[in-house]
Amino acid sequence: MLNSIVTVGRLTQDLEIKELENGTKVAYITLAVPRPLKNAEGVYETDFIPVTLLGGVAENTLKYCKKGDLMAVRGRMQTKTIEIEKGKKIEIEIIAEKVTFLSSSKSEE
């Protein structure tokens, strides 16, 4: 079986890294990814893709990227079930294995 995805989009917010109970560092981001074709109104729609960054991938992304930067993410898709008022909801997210910074406006300190 194969579970692999590559997507390119813009970071919708600045990163915040959290540390899990087991010591793993994690950041949850959203990539704005425009669709390649226009809709019936002649507008390019955008998908907002949730991505989870772990460990060194999260730390490097925090160091070099900020809101609006263009990045490519290679990883795997994963589903998670969330409890909501009317039952359960299944969401899909990308677990990043590699991030490539395509444009970075954040300077090194």
JSON list of N, CA and C in Angstrom, two decimals, residues 5-13 28-35 46-52 71 73 76-77 91-95:
[
{"chain": "A", "resi": 5, "resn": "ILE", "atom": "N", "xyz": [1.65, 12.01, -0.25]},
{"chain": "A", "resi": 5, "resn": "ILE", "atom": "CA", "xyz": [1.06, 13.20, -0.85]},
{"chain": "A", "resi": 5, "resn": "ILE", "atom": "C", "xyz": [2.10, 14.31, -0.88]},
{"chain": "A", "resi": 6, "resn": "VAL", "atom": "N", "xyz": [2.06, 15.11, -1.95]},
{"chain": "A", "resi": 6, "resn": "VAL", "atom": "CA", "xyz": [2.90, 16.30, -2.05]},
{"chain": "A", "resi": 6, "resn": "VAL", "atom": "C", "xyz": [1.96, 17.45, -2.39]},
{"chain": "A", "resi": 7, "resn": "THR", "atom": "N", "xyz": [2.07, 18.54, -1.66]},
{"chain": "A", "resi": 7, "resn": "THR", "atom": "CA", "xyz": [1.25, 19.71, -1.93]},
{"chain": "A", "resi": 7, "resn": "THR", "atom": "C", "xyz": [2.08, 20.98, -1.73]},
{"chain": "A", "resi": 8, "resn": "VAL", "atom": "N", "xyz": [1.72, 22.01, -2.49]},
{"chain": "A", "resi": 8, "resn": "VAL", "atom": "CA", "xyz": [2.41, 23.30, -2.41]},
{"chain": "A", "resi": 8, "resn": "VAL", "atom": "C", "xyz": [1.37, 24.36, -2.10]},
{"chain": "A", "resi": 9, "resn": "GLY", "atom": "N", "xyz": [1.66, 25.17, -1.08]},
{"chain": "A", "resi": 9, "resn": "GLY", "atom": "CA", "xyz": [0.73, 26.23, -0.71]},
{"chain": "A", "resi": 9, "resn": "GLY", "atom": "C", "xyz": [1.40, 27.26, 0.17]},
{"chain": "A", "resi": 10, "resn": "ARG", "atom": "N", "xyz": [0.59, 28.21, 0.61]},
{"chain": "A", "resi": 10, "resn": "ARG", "atom": "CA", "xyz": [1.08, 29.29, 1.47]},
{"chain": "A", "resi": 10, "resn": "ARG", "atom": "C", "xyz": [0.65, 29.06, 2.91]},
{"chain": "A", "resi": 11, "resn": "LEU", "atom": "N", "xyz": [1.55, 29.36, 3.82]},
{"chain": "A", "resi": 11, "resn": "LEU", "atom": "CA", "xyz": [1.31, 29.23, 5.25]},
{"chain": "A", "resi": 11, "resn": "LEU", "atom": "C", "xyz": [0.28, 30.29, 5.67]},
{"chain": "A", "resi": 12, "resn": "THR", "atom": "N", "xyz": [-0.80, 29.87, 6.33]},
{"chain": "A", "resi": 12, "resn": "THR", "atom": "CA", "xyz": [-1.88, 30.79, 6.67]},
{"chain": "A", "resi": 12, "resn": "THR", "atom": "C", "xyz": [-1.70, 31.50, 8.01]},
{"chain": "A", "resi": 13, "resn": "GLN", "atom": "N", "xyz": [-0.74, 31.05, 8.82]},
{"chain": "A", "resi": 13, "resn": "GLN", "atom": "CA", "xyz": [-0.49, 31.70, 10.12]},
{"chain": "A", "resi": 13, "resn": "GLN", "atom": "C", "xyz": [0.94, 31.42, 10.54]},
{"chain": "A", "resi": 28, "resn": "TYR", "atom": "N", "xyz": [0.93, 22.65, 14.44]},
{"chain": "A", "resi": 28, "resn": "TYR", "atom": "CA", "xyz": [-0.22, 22.43, 13.57]},
{"chain": "A", "resi": 28, "resn": "TYR", "atom": "C", "xyz": [-0.36, 23.66, 12.68]},
{"chain": "A", "resi": 29, "resn": "ILE", "atom": "N", "xyz": [-0.29, 23.45, 11.37]},
{"chain": "A", "resi": 29, "resn": "ILE", "atom": "CA", "xyz": [-0.38, 24.56, 10.43]},
{"chain": "A", "resi": 29, "resn": "ILE", "atom": "C", "xyz": [-1.49, 24.29, 9.43]},
{"chain": "A", "resi": 30, "resn": "THR", "atom": "N", "xyz": [-1.81, 25.32, 8.66]},
{"chain": "A", "resi": 30, "resn": "THR", "atom": "CA", "xyz": [-2.75, 25.19, 7.55]},
{"chain": "A", "resi": 30, "resn": "THR", "atom": "C", "xyz": [-2.09, 25.78, 6.32]},
{"chain": "A", "resi": 31, "resn": "LEU", "atom": "N", "xyz": [-2.16, 25.02, 5.23]},
{"chain": "A", "resi": 31, "resn": "LEU", "atom": "CA", "xyz": [-1.64, 25.49, 3.94]},
{"chain": "A", "resi": 31, "resn": "LEU", "atom": "C", "xyz": [-2.82, 25.91, 3.06]},
{"chain": "A", "resi": 32, "resn": "ALA", "atom": "N", "xyz": [-2.74, 27.09, 2.48]},
{"chain": "A", "resi": 32, "resn": "ALA", "atom": "CA", "xyz": [-3.72, 27.55, 1.50]},
{"chain": "A", "resi": 32, "resn": "ALA", "atom": "C", "xyz": [-3.23, 27.10, 0.13]},
{"chain": "A", "resi": 33, "resn": "VAL", "atom": "N", "xyz": [-4.00, 26.21, -0.50]},
{"chain": "A", "resi": 33, "resn": "VAL", "atom": "CA", "xyz": [-3.59, 25.62, -1.78]},
{"chain": "A", "resi": 33, "resn": "VAL", "atom": "C", "xyz": [-4.64, 25.95, -2.84]},
{"chain": "A", "resi": 34, "resn": "PRO", "atom": "N", "xyz": [-4.30, 26.82, -3.80]},
{"chain": "A", "resi": 34, "resn": "PRO", "atom": "CA", "xyz": [-5.28, 27.16, -4.84]},
{"chain": "A", "resi": 34, "resn": "PRO", "atom": "C", "xyz": [-5.52, 25.99, -5.78]},
{"chain": "A", "resi": 35, "resn": "ARG", "atom": "N", "xyz": [-6.75, 25.84, -6.20]},
{"chain": "A", "resi": 35, "resn": "ARG", "atom": "CA", "xyz": [-7.08, 24.80, -7.18]},
{"chain": "A", "resi": 35, "resn": "ARG", "atom": "C", "xyz": [-6.63, 25.25, -8.56]},
{"chain": "A", "resi": 46, "resn": "THR", "atom": "N", "xyz": [-9.78, 28.01, -3.27]},
{"chain": "A", "resi": 46, "resn": "THR", "atom": "CA", "xyz": [-8.61, 27.62, -2.47]},
{"chain": "A", "resi": 46, "resn": "THR", "atom": "C", "xyz": [-9.02, 26.59, -1.44]},
{"chain": "A", "resi": 47, "resn": "ASP", "atom": "N", "xyz": [-8.20, 25.56, -1.29]},
{"chain": "A", "resi": 47, "resn": "ASP", "atom": "CA", "xyz": [-8.40, 24.57, -0.23]},
{"chain": "A", "resi": 47, "resn": "ASP", "atom": "C", "xyz": [-7.47, 24.90, 0.91]},
{"chain": "A", "resi": 48, "resn": "PHE", "atom": "N", "xyz": [-7.95, 24.71, 2.13]},
{"chain": "A", "resi": 48, "resn": "PHE", "atom": "CA", "xyz": [-7.15, 24.95, 3.32]},
{"chain": "A", "resi": 48, "resn": "PHE", "atom": "C", "xyz": [-6.85, 23.60, 3.96]},
{"chain": "A", "resi": 49, "resn": "ILE", "atom": "N", "xyz": [-5.59, 23.17, 3.84]},
{"chain": "A", "resi": 49, "resn": "ILE", "atom": "CA", "xyz": [-5.18, 21.82, 4.20]},
{"chain": "A", "resi": 49, "resn": "ILE", "atom": "C", "xyz": [-4.49, 21.82, 5.56]},
{"chain": "A", "resi": 50, "resn": "PRO", "atom": "N", "xyz": [-5.01, 21.06, 6.54]},
{"chain": "A", "resi": 50, "resn": "PRO", "atom": "CA", "xyz": [-4.32, 20.97, 7.83]},
{"chain": "A", "resi": 50, "resn": "PRO", "atom": "C", "xyz": [-3.10, 20.06, 7.74]},
{"chain": "A", "resi": 51, "resn": "VAL", "atom": "N", "xyz": [-2.00, 20.52, 8.32]},
{"chain": "A", "resi": 51, "resn": "VAL", "atom": "CA", "xyz": [-0.74, 19.78, 8.29]},
{"chain": "A", "resi": 51, "resn": "VAL", "atom": "C", "xyz": [-0.16, 19.74, 9.70]},
{"chain": "A", "resi": 52, "resn": "THR", "atom": "N", "xyz": [0.33, 18.57, 10.10]},
{"chain": "A", "resi": 52, "resn": "THR", "atom": "CA", "xyz": [1.02, 18.41, 11.38]},
{"chain": "A", "resi": 52, "resn": "THR", "atom": "C", "xyz": [2.50, 18.25, 11.13]},
{"chain": "A", "resi": 71, "resn": "MET", "atom": "N", "xyz": [5.48, 27.07, 0.59]},
{"chain": "A", "resi": 71, "resn": "MET", "atom": "CA", "xyz": [6.21, 25.86, 0.97]},
{"chain": "A", "resi": 71, "resn": "MET", "atom": "C", "xyz": [5.60, 24.63, 0.32]},
{"chain": "A", "resi": 73, "resn": "VAL", "atom": "N", "xyz": [5.07, 20.52, 0.93]},
{"chain": "A", "resi": 73, "resn": "VAL", "atom": "CA", "xyz": [5.04, 19.53, 2.01]},
{"chain": "A", "resi": 73, "resn": "VAL", "atom": "C", "xyz": [4.88, 18.15, 1.38]},
{"chain": "A", "resi": 76, "resn": "ARG", "atom": "N", "xyz": [2.24, 12.03, 4.55]},
{"chain": "A", "resi": 76, "resn": "ARG", "atom": "CA", "xyz": [1.20, 11.02, 4.42]},
{"chain": "A", "resi": 76, "resn": "ARG", "atom": "C", "xyz": [-0.11, 11.58, 4.94]},
{"chain": "A", "resi": 77, "resn": "MET", "atom": "N", "xyz": [-1.20, 11.07, 4.40]},
{"chain": "A", "resi": 77, "resn": "MET", "atom": "CA", "xyz": [-2.52, 11.49, 4.87]},
{"chain": "A", "resi": 77, "resn": "MET", "atom": "C", "xyz": [-2.94, 10.60, 6.03]},
{"chain": "A", "resi": 91, "resn": "GLU", "atom": "N", "xyz": [-11.84, 13.93, 10.19]},
{"chain": "A", "resi": 91, "resn": "GLU", "atom": "CA", "xyz": [-11.06, 14.92, 9.46]},
{"chain": "A", "resi": 91, "resn": "GLU", "atom": "C", "xyz": [-9.83, 14.26, 8.87]},
{"chain": "A", "resi": 92, "resn": "ILE", "atom": "N", "xyz": [-9.38, 14.81, 7.77]},
{"chain": "A", "resi": 92, "resn": "ILE", "atom": "CA", "xyz": [-8.15, 14.34, 7.12]},
{"chain": "A", "resi": 92, "resn": "ILE", "atom": "C", "xyz": [-7.08, 15.41, 7.31]},
{"chain": "A", "resi": 93, "resn": "GLU", "atom": "N", "xyz": [-5.87, 14.97, 7.63]},
{"chain": "A", "resi": 93, "resn": "GLU", "atom": "CA", "xyz": [-4.74, 15.89, 7.77]},
{"chain": "A", "resi": 93, "resn": "GLU", "atom": "C", "xyz": [-3.52, 15.26, 7.11]},
{"chain": "A", "resi": 94, "resn": "ILE", "atom": "N", "xyz": [-2.52, 16.09, 6.87]},
{"chain": "A", "resi": 94, "resn": "ILE", "atom": "CA", "xyz": [-1.24, 15.59, 6.36]},
{"chain": "A", "resi": 94, "resn": "ILE", "atom": "C", "xyz": [-0.25, 15.57, 7.51]},
{"chain": "A", "resi": 95, "resn": "ILE", "atom": "N", "xyz": [0.46, 14.48, 7.67]},
{"chain": "A", "resi": 95, "resn": "ILE", "atom": "CA", "xyz": [1.57, 14.39, 8.61]},
{"chain": "A", "resi": 95, "resn": "ILE", "atom": "C", "xyz": [2.83, 14.60, 7.76]}
]
